[in-house]
XYZ file of C-alpha atoms in Angstrom:
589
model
C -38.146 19.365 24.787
C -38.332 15.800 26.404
C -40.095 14.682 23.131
C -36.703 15.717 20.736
C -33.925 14.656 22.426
C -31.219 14.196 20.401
C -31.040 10.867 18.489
C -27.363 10.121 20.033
C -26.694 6.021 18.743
C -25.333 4.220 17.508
C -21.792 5.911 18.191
C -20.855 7.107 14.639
C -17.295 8.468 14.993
C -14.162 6.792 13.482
C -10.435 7.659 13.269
C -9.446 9.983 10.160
C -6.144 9.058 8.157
C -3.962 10.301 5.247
C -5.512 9.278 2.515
C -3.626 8.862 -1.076
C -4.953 7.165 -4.400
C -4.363 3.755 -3.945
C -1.114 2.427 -6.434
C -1.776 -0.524 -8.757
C 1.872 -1.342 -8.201
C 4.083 -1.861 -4.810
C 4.770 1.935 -3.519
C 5.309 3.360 -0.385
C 2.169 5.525 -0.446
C -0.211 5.791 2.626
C -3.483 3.979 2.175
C -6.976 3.789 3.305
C -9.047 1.557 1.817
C -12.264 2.789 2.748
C -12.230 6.337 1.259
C -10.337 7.962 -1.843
C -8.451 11.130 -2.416
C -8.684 13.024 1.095
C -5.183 13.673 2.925
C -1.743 13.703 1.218
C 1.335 13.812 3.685
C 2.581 17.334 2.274
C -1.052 18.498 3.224
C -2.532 20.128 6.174
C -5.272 17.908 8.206
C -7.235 20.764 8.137
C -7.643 20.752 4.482
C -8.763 17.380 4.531
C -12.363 18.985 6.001
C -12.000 21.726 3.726
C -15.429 23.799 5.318
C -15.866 20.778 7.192
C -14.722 22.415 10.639
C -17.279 24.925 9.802
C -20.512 24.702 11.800
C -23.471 25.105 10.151
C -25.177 26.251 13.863
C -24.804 29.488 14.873
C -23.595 29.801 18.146
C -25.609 32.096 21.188
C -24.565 34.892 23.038
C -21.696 33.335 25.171
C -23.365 32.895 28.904
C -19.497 31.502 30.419
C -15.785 31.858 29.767
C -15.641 28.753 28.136
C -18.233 29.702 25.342
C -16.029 32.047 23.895
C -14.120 29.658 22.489
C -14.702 29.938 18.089
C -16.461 26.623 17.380
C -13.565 25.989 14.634
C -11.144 25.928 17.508
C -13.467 24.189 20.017
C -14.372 21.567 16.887
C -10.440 20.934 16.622
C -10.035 20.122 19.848
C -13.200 17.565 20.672
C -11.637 15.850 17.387
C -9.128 14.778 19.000
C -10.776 12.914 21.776
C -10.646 9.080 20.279
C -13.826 7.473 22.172
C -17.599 8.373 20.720
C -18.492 7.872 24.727
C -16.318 10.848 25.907
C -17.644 12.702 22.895
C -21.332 12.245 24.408
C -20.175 13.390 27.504
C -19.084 16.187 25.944
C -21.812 16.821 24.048
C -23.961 17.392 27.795
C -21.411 20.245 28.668
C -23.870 23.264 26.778
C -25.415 23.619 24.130
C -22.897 25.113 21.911
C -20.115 21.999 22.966
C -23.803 20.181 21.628
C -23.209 21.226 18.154
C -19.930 21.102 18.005
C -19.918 17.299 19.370
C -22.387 16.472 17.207
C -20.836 17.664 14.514
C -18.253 15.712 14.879
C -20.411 12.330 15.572
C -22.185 12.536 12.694
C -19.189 13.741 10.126
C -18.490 10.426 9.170
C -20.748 7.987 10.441
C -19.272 4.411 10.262
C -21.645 1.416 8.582
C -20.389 -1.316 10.006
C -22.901 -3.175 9.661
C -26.294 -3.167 8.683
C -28.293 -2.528 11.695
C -26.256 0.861 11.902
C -27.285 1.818 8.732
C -31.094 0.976 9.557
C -30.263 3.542 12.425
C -29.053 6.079 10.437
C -31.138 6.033 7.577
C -33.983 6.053 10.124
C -32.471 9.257 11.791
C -32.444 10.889 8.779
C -35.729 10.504 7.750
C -37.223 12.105 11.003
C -39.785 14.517 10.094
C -39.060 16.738 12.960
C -35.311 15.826 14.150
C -33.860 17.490 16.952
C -30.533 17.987 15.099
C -30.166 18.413 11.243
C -28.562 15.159 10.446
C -28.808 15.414 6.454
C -26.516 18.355 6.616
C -24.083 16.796 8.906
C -23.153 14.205 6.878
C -19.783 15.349 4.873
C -18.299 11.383 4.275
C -20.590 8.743 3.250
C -18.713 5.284 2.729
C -21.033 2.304 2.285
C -18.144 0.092 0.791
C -18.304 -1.971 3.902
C -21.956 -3.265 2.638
C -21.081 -2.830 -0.625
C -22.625 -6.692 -1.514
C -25.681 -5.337 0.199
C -26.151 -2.104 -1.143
C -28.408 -1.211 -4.198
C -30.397 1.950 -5.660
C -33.260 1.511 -3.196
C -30.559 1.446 0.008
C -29.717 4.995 -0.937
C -32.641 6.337 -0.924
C -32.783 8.085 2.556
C -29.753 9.688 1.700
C -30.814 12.013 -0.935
C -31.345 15.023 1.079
C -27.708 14.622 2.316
C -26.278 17.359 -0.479
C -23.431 18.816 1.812
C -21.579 15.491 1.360
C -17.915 15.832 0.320
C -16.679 12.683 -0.219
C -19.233 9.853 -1.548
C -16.922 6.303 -1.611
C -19.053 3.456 -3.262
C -16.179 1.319 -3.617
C -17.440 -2.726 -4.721
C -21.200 -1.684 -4.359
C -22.292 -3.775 -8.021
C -25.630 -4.000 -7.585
C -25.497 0.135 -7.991
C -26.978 1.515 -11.279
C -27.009 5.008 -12.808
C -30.003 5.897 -10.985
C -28.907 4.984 -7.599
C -25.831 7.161 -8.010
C -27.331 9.936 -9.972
C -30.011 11.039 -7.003
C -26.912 11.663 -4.577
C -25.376 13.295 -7.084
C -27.901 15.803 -8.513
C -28.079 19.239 -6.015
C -25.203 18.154 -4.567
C -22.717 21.327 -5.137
C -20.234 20.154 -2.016
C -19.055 16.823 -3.470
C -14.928 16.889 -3.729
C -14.292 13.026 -3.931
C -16.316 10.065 -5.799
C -14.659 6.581 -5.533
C -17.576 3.873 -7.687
C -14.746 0.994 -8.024
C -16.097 -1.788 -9.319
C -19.274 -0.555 -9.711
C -19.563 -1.818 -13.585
C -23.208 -0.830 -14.114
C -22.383 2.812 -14.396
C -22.493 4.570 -17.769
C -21.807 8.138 -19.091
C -25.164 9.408 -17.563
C -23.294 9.038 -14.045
C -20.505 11.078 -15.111
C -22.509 13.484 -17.027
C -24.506 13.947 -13.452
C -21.326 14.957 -12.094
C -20.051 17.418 -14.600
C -23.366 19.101 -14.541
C -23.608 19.308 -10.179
C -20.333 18.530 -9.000
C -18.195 21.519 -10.515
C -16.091 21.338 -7.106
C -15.147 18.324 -7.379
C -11.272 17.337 -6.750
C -11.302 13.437 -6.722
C -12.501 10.569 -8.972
C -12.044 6.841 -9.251
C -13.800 5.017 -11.767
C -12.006 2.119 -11.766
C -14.034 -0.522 -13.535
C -16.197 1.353 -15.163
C -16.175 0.137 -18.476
C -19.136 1.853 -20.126
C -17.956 5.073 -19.301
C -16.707 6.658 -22.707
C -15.367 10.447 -23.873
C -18.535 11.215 -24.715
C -18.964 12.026 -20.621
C -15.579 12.181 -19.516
C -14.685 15.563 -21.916
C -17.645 17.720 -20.457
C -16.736 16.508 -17.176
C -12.953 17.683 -17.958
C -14.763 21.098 -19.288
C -16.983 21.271 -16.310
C -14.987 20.358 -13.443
C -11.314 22.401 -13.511
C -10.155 21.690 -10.203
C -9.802 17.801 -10.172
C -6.614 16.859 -9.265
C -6.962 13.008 -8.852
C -8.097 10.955 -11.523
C -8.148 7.095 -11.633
C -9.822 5.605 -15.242
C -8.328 1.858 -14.719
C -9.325 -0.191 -16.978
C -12.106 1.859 -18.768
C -11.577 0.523 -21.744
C -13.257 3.169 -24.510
C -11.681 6.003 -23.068
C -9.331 7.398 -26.125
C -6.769 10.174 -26.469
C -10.139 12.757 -26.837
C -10.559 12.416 -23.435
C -7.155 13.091 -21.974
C -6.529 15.455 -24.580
C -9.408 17.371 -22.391
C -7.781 16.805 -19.118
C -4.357 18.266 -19.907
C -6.330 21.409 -21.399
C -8.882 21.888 -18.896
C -7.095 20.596 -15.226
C -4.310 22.554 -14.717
C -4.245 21.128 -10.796
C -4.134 17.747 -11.466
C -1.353 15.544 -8.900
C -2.273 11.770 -9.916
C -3.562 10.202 -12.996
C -3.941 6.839 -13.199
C -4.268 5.024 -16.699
C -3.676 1.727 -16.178
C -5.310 -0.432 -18.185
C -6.615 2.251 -21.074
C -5.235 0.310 -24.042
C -6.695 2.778 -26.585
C -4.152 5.480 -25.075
C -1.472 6.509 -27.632
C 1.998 8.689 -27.272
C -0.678 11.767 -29.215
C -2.388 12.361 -25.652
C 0.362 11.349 -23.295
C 3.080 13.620 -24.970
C -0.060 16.487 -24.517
C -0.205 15.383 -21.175
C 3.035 15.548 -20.177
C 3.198 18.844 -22.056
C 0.561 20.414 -20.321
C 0.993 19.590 -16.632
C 4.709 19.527 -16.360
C 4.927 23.434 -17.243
C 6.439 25.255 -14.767
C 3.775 26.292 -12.182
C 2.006 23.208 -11.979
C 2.599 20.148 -9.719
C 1.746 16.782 -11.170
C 3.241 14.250 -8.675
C 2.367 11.098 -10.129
C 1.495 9.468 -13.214
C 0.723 5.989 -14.254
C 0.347 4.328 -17.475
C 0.613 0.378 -16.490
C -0.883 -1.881 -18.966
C -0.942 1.197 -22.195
C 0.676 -1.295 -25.007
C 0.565 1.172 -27.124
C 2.811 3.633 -25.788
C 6.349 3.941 -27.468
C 9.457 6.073 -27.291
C 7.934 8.958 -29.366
C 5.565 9.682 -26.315
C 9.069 11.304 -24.336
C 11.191 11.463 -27.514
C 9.527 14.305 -28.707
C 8.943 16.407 -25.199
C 10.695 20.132 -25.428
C 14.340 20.002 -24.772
C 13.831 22.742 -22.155
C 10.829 20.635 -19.930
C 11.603 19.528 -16.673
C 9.405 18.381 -13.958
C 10.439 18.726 -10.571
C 7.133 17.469 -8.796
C 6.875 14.287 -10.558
C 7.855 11.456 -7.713
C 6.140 8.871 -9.261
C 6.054 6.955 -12.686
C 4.386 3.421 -14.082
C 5.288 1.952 -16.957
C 4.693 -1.588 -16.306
C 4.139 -3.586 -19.758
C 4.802 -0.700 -21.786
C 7.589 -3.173 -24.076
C 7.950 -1.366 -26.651
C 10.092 1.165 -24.461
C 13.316 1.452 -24.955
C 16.348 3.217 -23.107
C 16.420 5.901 -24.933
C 12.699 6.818 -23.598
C 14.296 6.095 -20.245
C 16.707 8.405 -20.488
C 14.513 11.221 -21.825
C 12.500 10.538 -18.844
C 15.151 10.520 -16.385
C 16.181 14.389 -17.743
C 12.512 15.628 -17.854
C 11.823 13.842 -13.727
C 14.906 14.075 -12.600
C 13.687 14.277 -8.828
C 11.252 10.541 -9.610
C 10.952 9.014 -6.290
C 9.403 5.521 -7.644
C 10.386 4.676 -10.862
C 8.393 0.890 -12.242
C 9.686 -0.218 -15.226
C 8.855 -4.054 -14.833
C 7.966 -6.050 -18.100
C 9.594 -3.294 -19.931
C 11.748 -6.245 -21.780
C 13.361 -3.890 -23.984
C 15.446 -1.703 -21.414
C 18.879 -2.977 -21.099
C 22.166 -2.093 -18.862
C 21.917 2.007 -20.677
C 18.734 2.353 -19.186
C 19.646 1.376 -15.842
C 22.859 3.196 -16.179
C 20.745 6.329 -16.871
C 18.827 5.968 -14.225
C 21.584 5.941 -11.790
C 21.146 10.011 -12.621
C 18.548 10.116 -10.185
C 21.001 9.473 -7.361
C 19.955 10.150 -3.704
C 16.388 10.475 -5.257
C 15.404 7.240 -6.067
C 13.362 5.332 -2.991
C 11.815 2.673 -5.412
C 13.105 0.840 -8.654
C 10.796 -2.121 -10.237
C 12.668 -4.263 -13.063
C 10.995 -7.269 -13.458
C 11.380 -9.231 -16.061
C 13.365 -6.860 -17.904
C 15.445 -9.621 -18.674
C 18.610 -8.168 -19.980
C 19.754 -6.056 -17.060
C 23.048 -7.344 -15.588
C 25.706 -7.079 -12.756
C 27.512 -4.201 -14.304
C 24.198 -2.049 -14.485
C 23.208 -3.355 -10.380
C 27.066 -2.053 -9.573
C 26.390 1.605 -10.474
C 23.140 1.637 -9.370
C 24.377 0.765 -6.155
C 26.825 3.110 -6.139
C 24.765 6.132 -7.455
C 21.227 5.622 -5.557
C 22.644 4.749 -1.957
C 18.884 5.211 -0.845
C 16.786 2.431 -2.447
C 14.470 1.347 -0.177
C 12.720 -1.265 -2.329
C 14.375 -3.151 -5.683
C 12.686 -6.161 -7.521
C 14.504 -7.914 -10.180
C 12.649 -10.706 -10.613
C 12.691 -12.759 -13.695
C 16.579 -11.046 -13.907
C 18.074 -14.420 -14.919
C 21.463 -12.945 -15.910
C 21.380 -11.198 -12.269
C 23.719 -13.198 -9.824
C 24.798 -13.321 -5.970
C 27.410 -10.943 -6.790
C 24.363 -8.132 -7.036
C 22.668 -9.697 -4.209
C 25.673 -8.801 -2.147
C 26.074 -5.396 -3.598
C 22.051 -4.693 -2.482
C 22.924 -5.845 0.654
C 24.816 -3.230 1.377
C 22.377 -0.594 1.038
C 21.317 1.033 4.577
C 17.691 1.710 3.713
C 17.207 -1.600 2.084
C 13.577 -2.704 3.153
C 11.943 -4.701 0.421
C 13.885 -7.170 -1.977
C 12.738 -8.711 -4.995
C 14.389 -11.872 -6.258
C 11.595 -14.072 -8.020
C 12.528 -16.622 -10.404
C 16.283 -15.196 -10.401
C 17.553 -18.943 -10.997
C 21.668 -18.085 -9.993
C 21.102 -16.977 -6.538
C 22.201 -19.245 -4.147
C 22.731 -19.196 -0.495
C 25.893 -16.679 -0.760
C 22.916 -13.966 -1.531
C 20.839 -14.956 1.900
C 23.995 -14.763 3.536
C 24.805 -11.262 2.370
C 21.560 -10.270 3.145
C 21.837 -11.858 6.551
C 25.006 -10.450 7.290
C 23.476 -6.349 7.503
C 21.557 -7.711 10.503
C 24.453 -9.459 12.097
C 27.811 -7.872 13.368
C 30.454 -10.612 13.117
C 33.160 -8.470 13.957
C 33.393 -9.652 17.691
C 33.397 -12.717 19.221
C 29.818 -14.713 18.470
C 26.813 -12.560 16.634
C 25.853 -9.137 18.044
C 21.986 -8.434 16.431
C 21.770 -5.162 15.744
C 17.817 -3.714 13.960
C 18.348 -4.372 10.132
C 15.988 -2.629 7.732
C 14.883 -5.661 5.909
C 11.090 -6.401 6.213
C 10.237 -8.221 2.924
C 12.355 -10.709 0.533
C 10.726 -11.953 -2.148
C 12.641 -15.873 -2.813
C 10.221 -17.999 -5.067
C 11.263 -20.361 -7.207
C 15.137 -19.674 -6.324
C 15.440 -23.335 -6.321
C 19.276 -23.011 -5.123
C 18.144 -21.455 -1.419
C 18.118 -23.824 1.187
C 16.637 -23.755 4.711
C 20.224 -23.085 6.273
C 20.754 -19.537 4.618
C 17.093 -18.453 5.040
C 17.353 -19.276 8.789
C 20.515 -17.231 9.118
C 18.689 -14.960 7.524
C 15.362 -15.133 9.622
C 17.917 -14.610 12.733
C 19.888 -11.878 11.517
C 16.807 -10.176 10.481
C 14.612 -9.363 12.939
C 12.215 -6.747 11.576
C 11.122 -9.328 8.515
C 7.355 -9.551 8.246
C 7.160 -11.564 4.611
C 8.999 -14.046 3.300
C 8.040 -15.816 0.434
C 9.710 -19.278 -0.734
C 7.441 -20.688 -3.117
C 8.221 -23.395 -5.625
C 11.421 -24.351 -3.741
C 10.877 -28.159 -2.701
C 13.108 -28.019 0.636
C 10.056 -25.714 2.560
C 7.034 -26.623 0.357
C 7.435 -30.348 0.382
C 7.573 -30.134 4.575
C 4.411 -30.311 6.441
C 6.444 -29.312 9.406
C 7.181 -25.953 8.493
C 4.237 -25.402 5.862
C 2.004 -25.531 8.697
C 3.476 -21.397 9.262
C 2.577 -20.657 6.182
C -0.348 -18.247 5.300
C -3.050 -19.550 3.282
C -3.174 -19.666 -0.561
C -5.550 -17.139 -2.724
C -8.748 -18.435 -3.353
C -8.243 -18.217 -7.526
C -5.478 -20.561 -7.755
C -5.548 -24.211 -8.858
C -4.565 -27.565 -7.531
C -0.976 -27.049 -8.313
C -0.235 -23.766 -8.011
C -1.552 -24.816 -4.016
C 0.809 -27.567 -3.720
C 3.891 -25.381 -4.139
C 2.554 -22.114 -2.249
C 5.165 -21.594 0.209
C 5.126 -17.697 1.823
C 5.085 -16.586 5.703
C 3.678 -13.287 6.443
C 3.080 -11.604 9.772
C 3.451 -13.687 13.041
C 3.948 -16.704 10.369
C 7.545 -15.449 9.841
C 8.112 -14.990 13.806
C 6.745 -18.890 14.027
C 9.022 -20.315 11.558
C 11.960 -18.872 13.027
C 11.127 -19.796 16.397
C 10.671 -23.607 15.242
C 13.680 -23.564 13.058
C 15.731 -22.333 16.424
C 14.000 -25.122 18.509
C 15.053 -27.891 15.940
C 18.704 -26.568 15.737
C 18.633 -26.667 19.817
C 17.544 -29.900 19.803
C 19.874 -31.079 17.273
C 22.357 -29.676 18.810
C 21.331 -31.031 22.360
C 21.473 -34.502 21.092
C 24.336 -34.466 19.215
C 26.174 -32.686 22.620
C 24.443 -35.872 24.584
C 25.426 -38.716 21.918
C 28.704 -36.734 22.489
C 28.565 -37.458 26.125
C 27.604 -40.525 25.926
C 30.214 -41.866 23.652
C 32.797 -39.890 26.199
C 31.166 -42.135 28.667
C 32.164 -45.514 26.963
C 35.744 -44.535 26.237
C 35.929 -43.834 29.601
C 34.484 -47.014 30.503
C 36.597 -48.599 28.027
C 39.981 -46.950 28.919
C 39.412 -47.382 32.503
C 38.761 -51.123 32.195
C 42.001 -51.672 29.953
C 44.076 -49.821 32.468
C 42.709 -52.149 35.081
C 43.448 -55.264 33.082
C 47.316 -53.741 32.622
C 47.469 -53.252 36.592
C 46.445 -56.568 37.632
C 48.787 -58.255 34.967
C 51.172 -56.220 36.786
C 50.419 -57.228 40.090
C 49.772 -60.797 39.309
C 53.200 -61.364 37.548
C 53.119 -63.925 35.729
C 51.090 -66.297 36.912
C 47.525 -64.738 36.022
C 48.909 -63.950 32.330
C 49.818 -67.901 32.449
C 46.064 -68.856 33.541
């Protein structure tokens, strides 16, 4: 046996997380960006394996106590053991903790770099291995190589058909053929994530449809060859997916999600964003189909679908109502109007995140139809929806008590009497006041004053919610309010100030600043002003130090000026008792 020990390096274990589809606007969902579509929060772990927890060893005749244990309880229990070394150590217990440690090692190996992968792949490709390591492998992510990966890098990995979720996220240099041979004979695959991955065409997706009828999960972001032609057998084929992301694929019509809503009565998330050939015909079916009671669609996104109107919610059944829908995109959609909103509002009435920014037909009525959603509503998005005002911020104050993130910006008619409305909001996290041109410093100052208690003597800090304000080009906010603010506010991790000259314009406290994206030009460099992360804690510890010193030299000119009249006073006192003294005579000389 000393010639097939088991092949036990590099250490291939690596912490498991919720997983959701990854928003293409701001939400509060939890994200991994190395895999797609595994681990909801409403979900068991366990389900996130789905057979995974199975063995595929079958376990001796138990020889002690302790190998009596099932392997799908013993397999739960090495999991959670967070160091590969203590699952080696494990893994020299017996020979059943063997498989079970194992199991777990190689369940989602981790390719951080490419050594590892020249590992692996070699391990793989053993003629005789002591363990079957193409069957262990249930997660294959290579989207940390992705610039390095092509067809011929997957290659040892096309006897691996009991994978489950295949994430190819970036990897461009892929074609149709590299993906197809993991694909074909692989009846196990739930998840497929090829962002970015441009080369791919309909003979991918066709592949899947024809292999993958199991499959749950798929992201094609990017994929702009992809057409109905692939995507309808695929709907026909496939009947359990219940995440679908098509961003930005460009040819997909209304033939294809007309096949979706008929044939995927599961589906949670589907994610449109971008699909500018998508008309009200397929999302009125859509809605139609999976918000019948009985099914569960949770989140929907059309960003970016121009051609969307009213008549897409206008003319849903008077009787449908979706209680499972928590989240809905309509950024860009303009030619909305409030009466879509409202329409909306009674079909979702439980919406969690509602994004309605660009939407620049919505007005006050839409807002004030929104304020149905009440204790509901976590997240609202109106930017540049430029006709919202005061009176609409009041009673959404008032109604929806729980925002936790708002972002008017580009409101111009929104002023600091809103700002200090929001402020008042106990679960106010996020804050979005780009470009909103009447705010001043009276709106820091509210903002400042929910992490401050000014009731007794001085300032008592007390943990305010806030942890992101959005300020740029608010050209009336000066460095007085936002340092109130950066004091009162202790749990802030961004704050972003570009365009306003007092904080862009000084090296001294630009030098906190985190650096500028890559894409932007000259000038939109010279005016990036935004603190993130320890930046934020650095600004406000230097802005303290300079009001400390200020103040310690203003307290020592003080002083020192204290000094002289004393000097002074004493001296003219002297002068009166020595004229005194001297009578007359000394006043004579």
């Amino acid at each position: 046996m000393a010639s097939r020990e088991p092949h036990l390096q590099p250490p291939l274990v690596s912490e498991e997380s919720e997983i959701s589809s990854a928003p293409s606007t701001p939400g509060p969902l939890n994200e991994d960006e190395g895999d797609f579509f595994l681990v909801q929060k409403n979900e068991s772990p366990l389900s996130s394996r789905e057979g995974s927890q199975q063995p595929i060893f079958s376990r001796d005749l138990p020889k002690y106590p302790i190998d009596t244990i099932p392997s799908e309880i013993l397999i739960l229990i090495l999991s959670k053991l967070s160091s590969p070394q203590d699952l080696l150590n494990s893994l020299l217990v017996s020979r059943g903790w063997a498989r079970c440690c194992v199991d777990l090692l190689w369940h989602r190996p981790l390719f951080t770099s490419w050594g590892k992968l020249t590992v692996i792949a070699e391990s793989i490709q053993k003629e005789d291995p002591y363990w079957p390591y193409q069957d262990l492998i249930r997660r294959l992510n290579l989207s940390n190589l992705s610039q390095d990966i092509n067809d011929g890098t997957l290659q040892p990995f096309i006897g691996c058909k009991r994978v489950e979720r295949l994430t190819l996220t970036g990897c461009e240099k892929l074609t149709d053929h590299g993906v197809t041979s993991l694909i074909q004979g692989n009846k196990s695959l739930l998840a497929l994530d090829v962002t970015g991955v441009s080369a791919l065409t309909d003979v991918s997706i066709d592949a899947l449809s024809k292999n993958s009828t199991r499959l749950q999960g798929l992201n094609i972001t990017g994929c702009r060859s992809i057409t109905d032609d692939s995507l309808v057998p695929l709907a026909e084929g496939c009947k359990y997916l219940k995440r679908l992301k098509l961003n930005k694929c460009m040819n997909i019509t209304d033939v294809s999600i007309d096949a979706f809503a008929r044939c995927c009565p599961s589906m949670l998330e589907i994610d449109l964003q971008g699909c500018d050939k998508i008309t009200d015909h397929s999302i009125s079916s859509l809605m139609r189909a999976l918000m019948q009671y009985g099914r569960s669609l949770r989140e929907l996104r059309l960003a970016q679908c121009h051609l969307i109107t009213d008549h897409a919610f206008l003319g849903l059944p008077t009787n449908l109502r979706c209680d499972t829908l928590r989240i809905l995109d309509l950024t860009a959609c303009n030619q909305l109007t409030d009466q879509a909103v409202d329409r909306i509002i009674s079909v979702a009435p439980r919406l969690r995140i509602l994004v309605l920014a660009k939407c620049s037909e919505i007005t006050d009525n839409a807002v004030f139809s929104i304020c149905k959603l009440g204790k509901n509503l976590h997240d609202i998005h109106l930017g540049r929806c430029g006709k919202i005002t005061d009176d609409a911020l009041k009673e959404l104050v008032h109604h929806c008590n729980r925002i936790r993130y708002i972002d008017l910006a580009g409101c111009l008619l929104v002023t600091d009497a809103s700002v200090k409305l929001l402020a008042k909001l106990p679960k106010l996290r996020r804050v979005g006041l780009v470009k909103c041109q009447n705010i001043t410093d009276r709106s820091i100052k509210a903002l400042a004053s929910t992490g401050c208690d000014t009731r007794s003597q001085g300032q008592k800090h007390y943990p305010s919610s806030l942890e992101r304000v959005h300020l740029s080009y608010c050209l009336n906010v000066t460095i007085g309010g936002i340092h109130e603010l950066l004091n009162c506010c202790r749990k802030l991790t961004h704050l972003s100030l570009t365009g306003i000259n007092e904080f862009f314009s000084r090296e001294d406290l630009v030098k906190f600043c985190r650096d500028a994206p890559l894409e932007f030009n000259d000038e939109q460099r010279g005016v990036f002003c935004v603190f993130s992360g320890e930046g934020v804690n650095k600004l406000r510890e230097y802005l303290n130090e300079t009001e400390e010193e200020r103040n310690a030299r203003i307290s020592d000119s003080m002083s020192f000026d204290g000094d002289d009249d004393r000097e002074s006073q004493e001296a003219i006192t002297g002068m009166f008792q020595n004229t005194a003294l001297g009578g007359m005579e000394d006043f004579e000389e």
